[in-house]
Amino acid sequence: MRRFLFLLLALALLMALDPHALAEQDIIVIDGDYAAEPTDAPADLSAPDTELLPPGQTPPAPQPTPFTTLQRGAHGETVAALQRLLTVLGYYNGKISGDFLDGTDAATRAFQRQNGLAVNGKVTATTWYAMTADTAIRKDGRTAGEAPAHSAPPIPTLGPGQTASATGFVFLRVLQYGAQGADVRALQQRLASLDYYTKEISGNFLGNTRNALRAFQKNNGLKADGVAGEQTQQALWDAQALDARATPRPTPTPAPLRYMLRVDVTNQVTTAYELDERGEYTIPVRQMICSTGTRANPTPIKTIQGAKGRARWGYFPEWGSHAQYLTRIDSRNAFHSVLYSEPTERALVIGAYNALGSRASHGCVRLLVADAKWIYDNCLPGTTIEVFEGAPDPELTQMLKPPPLDRRTMLPQATPAPTPPLVWDENAAPPPYRTLKKGATGADVWWLQAKLTALGYYHGTISAGYYEGTIAAVKAFQQDAGLTVDGAAGPITLQRLYEGEGAPGAQTTGQTPAPGRTAAPIPAPVPGSLLVVPTPTPAPRTGGLG
């Protein structure tokens, strides 16, 4: 019953706020702006001939900044937008702080009282739409349509990082196709004054307004998407804005984004790269264990620029599960944390945690919470994402697998701090010999992998974990050395590997690969995946307790 009521609440929130939120395998956004970028139909095909609508026809639904009901105690950019709007309407003259406190509450109540709404200080969708309509009654008694929103409103006290132009412009909300209100009317008036817009000043943002805005953006070196975000609106009301007859400004070349993400579906590892001195993404900065789509529901193999949209928490109604830190990959898939049965960190789905390192999702890329948050915080829309099938490297997967879960805290068990990276020295003595086989870990396994890499037998990750890749390399060495081929590195194999045909303890120098094999450099460790080298477990003692 609890889950059913929660689902109804989430659906109501979705229907009231964001028609695009049901996207990636039907994700309901609980906290965040996960809406997909709107489809932008060709202006010359879909744009009406006039911004005036026929009698009885309503324009497309307006698209305000997504918000939940705002009231005392709320905080964030939506509250700041509310404060800007109340400033323009004359009800608020305080600081644009993003904090819904006494001054914002009083201004909201004054607006509600003046406009015949329920006076409760709560900004619901009804109150918000009333504030943005042409018919909104200002504090001085005029309607917003009579006094355009951008006709030099009083400049508010600005918070850190906020600006207002010399003309009195204050950014309220993003304006795009389907929007209505006094701010759209002001947008049309400003475009008309610059000779971009020649149609009726209607307050309806339809095709002609979009075409005019695109022409302004193109002429002023902005992204010509027909959407009036804060950057476009600041440029539009700037005294240096170019009119339609001016020589266009060059469009600046965008700086490359800091990171690229590569998702290896073979080994279930996502790696973040940053730019090298040549401007190429070659420097690994973080490796993350993951779960991509199953073979029945695979994560698509492709290279794509990440879509716009992210959410702090999301809900998958088809599967009855939640996830944290969603960052869109495309219209259906996202990076996100492992799953939860409820939107609380104590409700972790243990099976999803244990499945990391194997295919388990419906197409999304599941990650540890810390890794999902890193992508959420650092990888902007437009980040290049390459999903590919890598060469098998089981040691890498095993190295990155998380420790067992602590059921008391539902967090990974504490592990030893990563050791400093081991350094390969071909002339140094290796660790003492012991028999190494599948599952063994330790500095001696690392040393074995480094030696096999230098001789051209091993091409996987030097991880200090003895798994299938190491076993195959040891077998190949044993075959070439005329030893018993069993894949276990016992004292005889290790002596032949490190000491050649000489007497025990006589170290060979130089790293000449075996015939037909190519030596590989010993790679540097990747940040975020530093090696933990456990102390080898001693062999059990025989005999009694005495």
Coordinates of C-alpha atoms in Angstrom, one line a residue:
M1 CA 0.0 0.0 0.0
R2 CA 2.8 2.4 0.9
R3 CA 4.5 1.8 -2.5
F4 CA 1.1 2.3 -4.3
L5 CA 0.5 5.6 -2.5
F6 CA 4.1 6.7 -3.3
L7 CA 3.6 5.9 -7.0
L8 CA 0.4 7.9 -7.1
L9 CA 2.1 10.9 -5.5
A10 CA 5.0 10.6 -7.9
L11 CA 2.7 10.4 -10.9
A12 CA 0.8 13.4 -9.7
L13 CA 4.0 15.3 -9.4
L14 CA 5.1 14.3 -12.8
M15 CA 1.8 15.3 -14.5
A16 CA 1.8 18.7 -12.8
L17 CA 5.4 19.5 -13.6
D18 CA 7.2 17.9 -16.5
P19 CA 5.6 16.1 -19.5
H20 CA 9.0 14.8 -20.6
A21 CA 10.0 13.1 -17.3
L22 CA 8.7 9.7 -18.3
A23 CA 11.6 8.9 -20.5
E24 CA 14.4 6.4 -19.8
Q25 CA 12.5 3.2 -19.4
D26 CA 9.8 5.3 -17.7
I27 CA 11.7 7.2 -15.0
I28 CA 9.7 9.3 -12.6
V29 CA 11.9 12.1 -11.3
I30 CA 11.7 12.6 -7.6
D31 CA 14.3 15.3 -7.2
G32 CA 15.9 16.9 -10.3
D33 CA 15.4 18.2 -13.8
Y34 CA 15.6 15.0 -15.9
A35 CA 13.5 16.3 -18.9
A36 CA 14.8 15.4 -22.3
E37 CA 15.8 18.2 -24.6
P38 CA 12.7 19.2 -26.5
T39 CA 12.3 18.1 -30.1
D40 CA 12.8 21.1 -32.3
A41 CA 10.6 20.8 -35.4
P42 CA 11.8 22.7 -38.6
A43 CA 10.7 26.3 -38.2
D44 CA 9.6 26.7 -41.9
L45 CA 7.4 23.6 -41.7
S46 CA 5.7 23.8 -38.3
A47 CA 5.6 27.6 -37.5
P48 CA 2.2 29.2 -37.7
D49 CA 1.9 32.3 -40.0
T50 CA 0.9 34.4 -37.0
E51 CA 1.3 34.5 -33.3
L52 CA -2.4 35.3 -32.9
L53 CA -4.5 32.2 -32.3
P54 CA -8.0 31.6 -33.8
P55 CA -10.9 32.2 -31.5
G56 CA -11.4 29.3 -29.1
Q57 CA -8.0 27.8 -29.8
T58 CA -5.5 27.5 -27.0
P59 CA -1.8 27.6 -27.5
P60 CA 0.5 24.7 -26.4
A61 CA 0.8 24.3 -22.7
P62 CA 3.4 26.7 -21.2
Q63 CA 6.6 25.2 -20.0
P64 CA 7.7 26.9 -16.8
T65 CA 10.8 26.0 -14.9
P66 CA 9.9 22.6 -13.2
F67 CA 9.0 23.0 -9.6
T68 CA 7.2 21.4 -6.7
T69 CA 4.9 23.5 -4.5
L70 CA 7.0 26.2 -3.0
Q71 CA 6.5 27.4 0.6
R72 CA 8.3 28.7 3.6
G73 CA 11.6 26.7 4.1
A74 CA 12.1 25.9 0.4
H75 CA 15.5 26.6 -1.2
G76 CA 17.0 26.6 -4.6
E77 CA 17.0 28.2 -8.1
T78 CA 13.2 27.9 -8.5
V79 CA 12.7 30.0 -5.3
A80 CA 15.2 32.5 -6.8
A81 CA 13.1 32.6 -10.0
L82 CA 10.0 33.2 -7.9
Q83 CA 11.7 36.1 -6.1
R84 CA 12.7 37.6 -9.4
L85 CA 9.1 37.3 -10.7
L86 CA 7.7 38.9 -7.5
T87 CA 10.2 41.7 -7.9
V88 CA 9.1 42.5 -11.4
L89 CA 5.4 42.5 -10.3
G90 CA 6.3 44.9 -7.5
Y91 CA 5.6 42.7 -4.5
Y92 CA 9.1 41.9 -3.4
N93 CA 12.1 44.1 -2.9
G94 CA 14.4 41.9 -0.9
K95 CA 17.5 39.9 -1.8
I96 CA 17.4 37.3 -4.5
S97 CA 18.7 34.6 -2.2
G98 CA 16.9 31.4 -3.3
D99 CA 15.6 31.0 0.3
F100 CA 11.8 31.1 0.9
L101 CA 11.7 33.1 4.2
D102 CA 9.5 35.8 5.7
G103 CA 9.9 38.3 2.9
T104 CA 9.1 35.9 0.1
D105 CA 6.1 34.5 2.1
A106 CA 4.7 38.0 2.6
A107 CA 5.2 38.9 -1.0
T108 CA 3.5 35.7 -2.2
R109 CA 0.5 36.3 0.1
A110 CA 0.2 39.9 -1.1
F111 CA 0.2 38.7 -4.7
Q112 CA -2.4 36.0 -3.9
R113 CA -4.6 38.6 -2.1
Q114 CA -4.4 41.1 -5.0
N115 CA -5.2 38.4 -7.6
G116 CA -8.1 36.7 -5.9
L117 CA -6.3 33.5 -5.0
A118 CA -6.3 31.5 -1.8
V119 CA -4.0 33.4 0.6
N120 CA -1.8 30.7 2.1
G121 CA 1.8 31.7 1.0
K122 CA 2.1 28.5 -1.0
V123 CA 3.2 28.7 -4.7
T124 CA 1.4 25.9 -6.4
A125 CA 1.2 25.5 -10.2
T126 CA -2.0 27.6 -10.2
T127 CA -0.2 30.5 -8.4
W128 CA 2.8 30.2 -10.6
Y129 CA 0.8 30.3 -13.8
A130 CA -1.2 33.3 -12.5
M131 CA 2.1 35.1 -11.8
T132 CA 3.4 34.6 -15.4
A133 CA 0.1 35.4 -17.2
D134 CA -0.6 38.7 -19.0
T135 CA -3.5 39.2 -16.6
A136 CA -1.4 39.1 -13.4
I137 CA -2.2 42.1 -11.3
R138 CA 0.8 44.0 -10.2
K139 CA 1.1 45.7 -6.8
D140 CA 0.3 49.1 -8.4
G141 CA -2.9 47.7 -9.8
R142 CA -1.9 47.4 -13.5
T143 CA -1.9 44.1 -15.3
A144 CA 1.4 42.6 -16.4
G145 CA 0.2 43.0 -20.0
E146 CA -0.1 46.7 -19.5
A147 CA 3.4 47.0 -18.0
P148 CA 5.8 44.7 -19.9
A149 CA 7.9 42.6 -17.5
H150 CA 11.2 44.0 -18.8
S151 CA 10.3 47.7 -18.8
A152 CA 13.0 48.7 -16.2
P153 CA 11.7 46.9 -13.1
P154 CA 13.4 47.9 -9.8
I155 CA 16.8 46.3 -9.5
P156 CA 16.7 43.8 -6.6
T157 CA 19.5 43.2 -4.1
L158 CA 21.3 40.4 -5.8
G159 CA 22.8 37.3 -4.3
P160 CA 26.3 36.0 -4.9
G161 CA 27.0 35.4 -8.6
Q162 CA 23.7 37.0 -9.8
T163 CA 23.6 39.9 -12.2
A164 CA 21.1 42.4 -13.6
S165 CA 21.7 44.4 -16.8
A166 CA 21.9 48.2 -16.9
T167 CA 18.5 48.3 -18.6
G168 CA 16.9 46.7 -15.6
F169 CA 16.6 43.2 -17.1
V170 CA 16.1 40.4 -14.5
F171 CA 16.1 36.8 -15.7
L172 CA 12.9 35.0 -14.7
R173 CA 12.6 31.7 -16.6
V174 CA 13.6 30.0 -19.9
L175 CA 11.3 31.0 -22.7
Q176 CA 10.7 28.6 -25.6
Y177 CA 8.0 27.3 -28.0
G178 CA 4.6 27.2 -26.3
A179 CA 5.3 29.7 -23.5
Q180 CA 2.9 32.5 -22.8
G181 CA 2.9 35.7 -20.7
A182 CA 4.1 39.2 -20.1
D183 CA 7.7 38.1 -20.4
V184 CA 7.0 36.6 -23.9
R185 CA 5.4 39.9 -24.9
A186 CA 8.5 41.8 -23.7
L187 CA 10.7 39.4 -25.6
Q188 CA 8.7 40.0 -28.8
Q189 CA 8.8 43.8 -28.2
R190 CA 12.6 43.7 -27.8
L191 CA 13.1 41.5 -30.9
A192 CA 10.8 43.9 -32.9
S193 CA 12.9 46.9 -31.7
L194 CA 16.0 45.2 -33.2
D195 CA 14.1 44.5 -36.5
Y196 CA 14.0 40.7 -36.0
Y197 CA 10.3 40.4 -35.3
T198 CA 7.6 41.9 -37.5
K199 CA 4.4 40.1 -36.4
E200 CA 1.8 40.8 -33.7
I201 CA 2.9 41.4 -30.1
S202 CA 0.8 38.6 -28.7
G203 CA 2.5 37.2 -25.7
N204 CA 2.4 33.7 -27.3
F205 CA 5.8 32.1 -28.1
L206 CA 5.1 30.3 -31.4
G207 CA 6.9 29.8 -34.7
N208 CA 7.5 33.4 -35.7
T209 CA 8.9 34.3 -32.3
R210 CA 11.2 31.3 -32.5
N211 CA 12.4 32.2 -36.0
A212 CA 13.1 35.8 -34.9
L213 CA 15.0 34.6 -31.8
R214 CA 17.1 32.2 -33.9
A215 CA 18.0 35.0 -36.3
F216 CA 19.0 37.2 -33.3
Q217 CA 21.1 34.4 -31.8
K218 CA 22.9 33.6 -35.1
N219 CA 23.6 37.3 -35.6
N220 CA 25.0 37.7 -32.1
G221 CA 27.3 34.7 -32.0
L222 CA 25.0 32.5 -29.8
K223 CA 23.7 29.0 -30.2
A224 CA 20.8 29.4 -32.6
D225 CA 18.4 27.0 -30.9
G226 CA 15.3 29.3 -30.7
V227 CA 15.3 29.0 -26.9
A228 CA 15.6 32.1 -24.7
G229 CA 17.7 31.0 -21.8
E230 CA 19.5 33.3 -19.4
Q231 CA 22.5 33.9 -21.7
T232 CA 20.3 34.7 -24.7
Q233 CA 18.1 37.1 -22.7
Q234 CA 21.1 38.9 -21.2
A235 CA 22.5 39.4 -24.7
L236 CA 19.1 40.5 -26.0
W237 CA 18.7 43.3 -23.5
D238 CA 22.4 44.3 -23.6
A239 CA 23.1 47.7 -25.0
Q240 CA 25.6 46.0 -27.4
A241 CA 23.0 43.7 -28.9
L242 CA 23.3 43.7 -32.7
D243 CA 20.2 44.4 -34.8
A244 CA 19.1 42.6 -37.9
R245 CA 21.1 44.9 -40.2
A246 CA 24.4 44.7 -38.4
T247 CA 27.4 42.6 -39.4
P248 CA 27.1 39.2 -37.6
R249 CA 29.4 38.4 -34.7
P250 CA 31.4 35.2 -35.2
T251 CA 30.1 32.2 -33.3
P252 CA 32.8 31.3 -30.7
T253 CA 34.2 27.8 -30.9
P254 CA 33.1 26.0 -27.8
A255 CA 35.8 24.7 -25.4
P256 CA 36.0 20.9 -25.3
L257 CA 34.4 19.3 -22.3
R258 CA 36.8 18.2 -19.6
Y259 CA 35.9 14.4 -19.6
M260 CA 35.1 11.6 -21.9
L261 CA 33.4 8.3 -20.7
R262 CA 34.1 4.9 -22.1
V263 CA 31.9 2.0 -21.1
D264 CA 33.4 -1.5 -21.6
V265 CA 30.5 -3.9 -21.7
T266 CA 32.8 -6.9 -21.9
N267 CA 34.6 -6.2 -18.6
Q268 CA 31.8 -4.1 -17.0
V269 CA 34.0 -1.1 -16.4
T270 CA 33.4 2.6 -17.1
T271 CA 36.5 4.8 -17.4
A272 CA 36.7 8.6 -17.4
Y273 CA 39.4 10.2 -19.4
E274 CA 40.6 13.8 -19.6
L275 CA 42.4 15.7 -22.2
D276 CA 46.2 15.4 -22.9
E277 CA 48.4 18.2 -24.2
R278 CA 47.3 17.4 -27.7
G279 CA 43.6 17.9 -26.9
E280 CA 42.8 14.1 -27.0
Y281 CA 41.1 12.1 -24.3
T282 CA 43.9 9.7 -23.3
I283 CA 44.5 10.3 -19.6
P284 CA 42.5 8.0 -17.4
V285 CA 41.3 9.7 -14.3
R286 CA 38.8 7.2 -12.8
Q287 CA 37.8 3.6 -13.3
M288 CA 34.4 2.4 -12.1
I289 CA 32.9 -1.0 -11.8
C290 CA 29.4 -1.2 -13.4
S291 CA 26.5 -3.3 -14.6
T292 CA 25.3 -2.6 -18.1
G293 CA 22.3 -4.1 -19.9
T294 CA 21.7 -7.8 -20.1
R295 CA 22.2 -9.7 -23.4
A296 CA 18.4 -9.6 -23.8
N297 CA 18.3 -5.8 -23.0
P298 CA 21.8 -4.6 -24.0
T299 CA 23.2 -1.2 -23.6
P300 CA 23.6 0.0 -27.2
I301 CA 27.1 -0.2 -28.6
K302 CA 27.7 3.4 -30.0
T303 CA 29.4 6.7 -29.5
I304 CA 27.1 9.5 -28.5
Q305 CA 27.1 13.0 -26.9
G306 CA 25.4 12.7 -23.6
A307 CA 21.9 14.0 -23.5
K308 CA 20.7 16.8 -21.2
G309 CA 19.0 15.8 -18.0
R310 CA 19.9 14.6 -14.5
A311 CA 18.1 13.8 -11.3
R312 CA 19.1 13.3 -7.7
W313 CA 16.6 10.4 -7.3
G314 CA 14.5 8.6 -9.9
Y315 CA 11.8 5.9 -9.8
F316 CA 11.3 3.1 -12.3
P317 CA 7.6 2.2 -12.1
E318 CA 7.9 -0.7 -14.5
W319 CA 10.4 -2.4 -12.2
G320 CA 9.3 -0.9 -8.8
S321 CA 12.8 0.4 -8.0
H322 CA 14.6 3.7 -7.3
A323 CA 18.1 5.0 -8.1
Q324 CA 20.3 7.9 -7.1
Y325 CA 22.3 10.4 -9.3
L326 CA 20.8 9.8 -12.7
T327 CA 22.7 11.3 -15.7
R328 CA 21.3 10.8 -19.1
I329 CA 23.1 8.9 -21.8
D330 CA 20.3 9.1 -24.4
S331 CA 16.5 9.3 -24.5
R332 CA 16.2 5.8 -22.8
N333 CA 19.3 5.1 -20.8
A334 CA 21.3 6.7 -18.0
F335 CA 24.2 6.3 -15.7
H336 CA 22.8 5.9 -12.1
S337 CA 23.5 4.2 -8.8
V338 CA 22.6 0.7 -7.9
L339 CA 18.9 0.1 -7.1
Y340 CA 16.8 0.8 -4.0
S341 CA 13.4 -0.5 -3.1
E342 CA 12.5 3.0 -1.6
P343 CA 14.1 6.4 -2.1
T344 CA 16.3 6.1 1.0
E345 CA 19.9 4.8 1.3
R346 CA 18.9 2.2 3.8
A347 CA 16.7 0.4 1.2
L348 CA 19.5 -0.8 -1.0
V349 CA 18.7 -3.7 -3.2
I350 CA 21.5 -6.1 -2.2
G351 CA 21.3 -8.2 -5.4
A352 CA 22.0 -5.1 -7.5
Y353 CA 25.1 -4.3 -5.4
N354 CA 26.4 -7.8 -5.7
A355 CA 25.8 -7.9 -9.4
L356 CA 28.2 -5.1 -10.1
G357 CA 30.8 -6.4 -12.6
S358 CA 28.2 -8.4 -14.6
R359 CA 25.4 -7.6 -17.0
A360 CA 22.3 -6.9 -15.0
S361 CA 20.4 -3.8 -16.1
H362 CA 17.7 -3.0 -18.7
G363 CA 20.1 -0.9 -20.7
C364 CA 21.2 1.7 -18.1
V365 CA 24.7 1.7 -16.6
R366 CA 24.5 1.0 -12.8
L367 CA 27.4 2.2 -10.6
L368 CA 28.4 2.5 -7.0
V369 CA 26.8 5.5 -5.5
A370 CA 30.1 7.4 -5.2
D371 CA 30.8 6.7 -8.9
A372 CA 27.3 7.7 -10.0
K373 CA 27.7 10.9 -8.1
W374 CA 31.1 11.6 -9.7
I375 CA 29.5 11.4 -13.2
Y376 CA 26.5 13.5 -12.0
D377 CA 28.8 16.2 -10.6
N378 CA 31.5 16.3 -13.3
C379 CA 30.1 15.1 -16.7
L380 CA 28.0 17.8 -18.4
P381 CA 25.5 17.3 -21.2
G382 CA 27.4 16.8 -24.5
T383 CA 30.1 14.7 -22.8
T384 CA 31.3 12.0 -25.3
I385 CA 30.2 8.6 -24.2
E386 CA 31.6 5.5 -26.0
V387 CA 30.0 2.2 -25.3
F388 CA 32.1 -0.7 -26.7
E389 CA 33.1 -4.3 -26.4
G390 CA 36.7 -4.5 -25.0
A391 CA 39.1 -7.4 -25.0
P392 CA 38.5 -9.7 -22.0
D393 CA 40.4 -8.5 -18.9
P394 CA 39.0 -10.5 -15.9
E395 CA 41.7 -9.1 -13.6
L396 CA 40.5 -5.6 -14.2
T397 CA 36.9 -6.5 -13.3
Q398 CA 37.9 -8.4 -10.2
M399 CA 40.2 -5.6 -9.1
L400 CA 37.4 -3.0 -9.2
K401 CA 34.6 -5.2 -7.7
P402 CA 33.4 -3.6 -4.4
P403 CA 34.0 -5.2 -1.0
P404 CA 31.2 -7.2 0.6
L405 CA 28.3 -5.1 2.0
D406 CA 28.0 -4.3 5.7
R407 CA 24.4 -5.2 6.4
R408 CA 24.3 -3.0 9.4
T409 CA 25.0 0.2 7.5
M410 CA 24.1 -1.0 4.0
L411 CA 27.5 0.4 3.0
P412 CA 30.6 -1.3 1.6
Q413 CA 32.7 -2.9 4.3
A414 CA 35.8 -0.9 5.3
T415 CA 38.9 -2.0 3.4
P416 CA 42.6 -1.3 4.0
A417 CA 43.9 2.0 2.6
P418 CA 45.3 1.6 -0.9
T419 CA 49.0 1.0 -0.9
P420 CA 51.4 3.2 -2.9
P421 CA 51.7 2.0 -6.4
L422 CA 54.2 -0.8 -6.8
V423 CA 57.1 -0.1 -9.1
W424 CA 58.5 -2.7 -11.5
D425 CA 62.3 -3.1 -11.4
E426 CA 63.7 -5.8 -13.6
N427 CA 66.8 -6.1 -11.5
A428 CA 65.2 -6.3 -8.1
A429 CA 64.6 -9.6 -6.3
P430 CA 61.0 -10.8 -6.5
P431 CA 59.0 -11.7 -3.3
P432 CA 59.5 -15.1 -1.7
Y433 CA 58.1 -17.9 -3.8
R434 CA 54.8 -19.6 -2.9
T435 CA 52.3 -21.5 -5.1
L436 CA 50.0 -19.0 -6.8
K437 CA 46.7 -20.1 -8.3
K438 CA 43.3 -18.7 -9.1
G439 CA 42.0 -16.3 -6.4
A440 CA 45.5 -15.6 -5.0
T441 CA 46.3 -11.9 -4.2
G442 CA 49.3 -10.0 -3.1
A443 CA 52.5 -8.3 -4.2
D444 CA 53.9 -11.5 -5.5
V445 CA 50.9 -11.8 -7.9
W446 CA 51.6 -8.2 -9.0
W447 CA 55.2 -9.1 -9.6
L448 CA 54.3 -12.2 -11.6
Q449 CA 51.9 -10.2 -13.8
A450 CA 54.5 -7.5 -14.4
K451 CA 57.2 -10.0 -15.4
L452 CA 54.8 -11.8 -17.7
T453 CA 53.9 -8.5 -19.3
A454 CA 57.5 -7.6 -19.9
L455 CA 58.0 -11.0 -21.6
G456 CA 55.0 -10.5 -23.8
Y457 CA 52.8 -13.2 -22.2
Y458 CA 50.3 -11.1 -20.3
H459 CA 48.3 -8.2 -21.7
G460 CA 45.7 -7.5 -19.0
T461 CA 45.6 -5.3 -16.0
I462 CA 48.4 -5.7 -13.4
S463 CA 46.0 -6.0 -10.5
A464 CA 47.7 -8.3 -8.0
G465 CA 44.7 -10.7 -8.4
Y466 CA 45.3 -14.1 -10.0
Y467 CA 42.3 -14.8 -12.4
E468 CA 41.7 -16.1 -15.9
G469 CA 44.0 -13.7 -17.7
T470 CA 46.9 -14.5 -15.5
I471 CA 46.2 -18.3 -15.7
A472 CA 46.3 -18.1 -19.5
A473 CA 49.6 -16.2 -19.5
V474 CA 51.2 -18.7 -17.0
K475 CA 50.0 -21.6 -19.2
A476 CA 51.6 -20.0 -22.3
F477 CA 54.9 -19.5 -20.4
Q478 CA 54.8 -23.1 -19.1
Q479 CA 54.2 -24.4 -22.6
D480 CA 57.2 -22.5 -24.0
A481 CA 59.4 -23.4 -21.1
G482 CA 58.7 -27.1 -21.4
L483 CA 57.0 -27.3 -17.9
T484 CA 53.8 -28.9 -16.8
V485 CA 51.0 -26.8 -18.1
D486 CA 48.6 -26.3 -15.3
G487 CA 48.2 -22.5 -15.0
A488 CA 49.5 -22.6 -11.4
A489 CA 52.7 -20.7 -10.6
G490 CA 54.5 -22.9 -8.2
P491 CA 58.2 -22.6 -7.2
I492 CA 59.5 -24.4 -10.3
T493 CA 57.5 -22.1 -12.6
L494 CA 58.5 -19.0 -10.7
Q495 CA 62.2 -20.1 -10.6
R496 CA 62.2 -20.6 -14.4
L497 CA 60.4 -17.3 -14.9
Y498 CA 62.6 -15.2 -12.7
E499 CA 65.9 -17.1 -12.8
G500 CA 65.9 -18.8 -16.2
E501 CA 68.1 -21.9 -16.4
G502 CA 70.6 -20.7 -13.8
A503 CA 70.9 -21.7 -10.2
P504 CA 68.2 -20.6 -7.7
G505 CA 68.7 -17.0 -6.7
A506 CA 70.7 -16.0 -9.8
Q507 CA 68.6 -13.2 -11.2
T508 CA 68.4 -12.7 -14.9
T509 CA 68.7 -9.2 -16.3
G510 CA 67.0 -7.7 -19.3
Q511 CA 63.5 -8.3 -20.5
T512 CA 63.8 -10.1 -23.8
P513 CA 60.4 -11.3 -24.9
A514 CA 59.9 -14.9 -25.9
P515 CA 60.0 -15.5 -29.7
G516 CA 56.7 -14.4 -31.3
R517 CA 55.7 -12.3 -28.3
T518 CA 55.7 -8.5 -27.8
A519 CA 56.6 -6.9 -24.6
A520 CA 54.3 -4.4 -23.1
P521 CA 55.1 -1.4 -20.9
I522 CA 54.1 -1.7 -17.3
P523 CA 51.1 0.7 -17.1
A524 CA 50.7 3.3 -14.4
P525 CA 47.8 2.8 -12.1
V526 CA 44.5 4.7 -12.8
P527 CA 43.3 7.1 -10.1
G528 CA 40.3 5.8 -8.3
S529 CA 41.5 2.2 -8.7
L530 CA 44.7 2.1 -6.6
L531 CA 45.8 -1.3 -5.7
V532 CA 45.1 -2.8 -2.3
V533 CA 47.7 -5.5 -1.8
P534 CA 46.6 -7.8 1.0
T535 CA 49.1 -9.7 3.1
P536 CA 49.1 -13.3 1.8
T537 CA 47.3 -15.7 4.0
P538 CA 49.8 -18.2 5.5
A539 CA 49.3 -21.9 5.0
P540 CA 47.3 -23.6 7.8
R541 CA 49.4 -25.3 10.5
T542 CA 49.1 -29.0 11.0
G543 CA 48.9 -30.9 14.2
G544 CA 47.3 -30.1 17.5
L545 CA 46.9 -26.8 19.3
G546 CA 49.9 -27.2 21.6

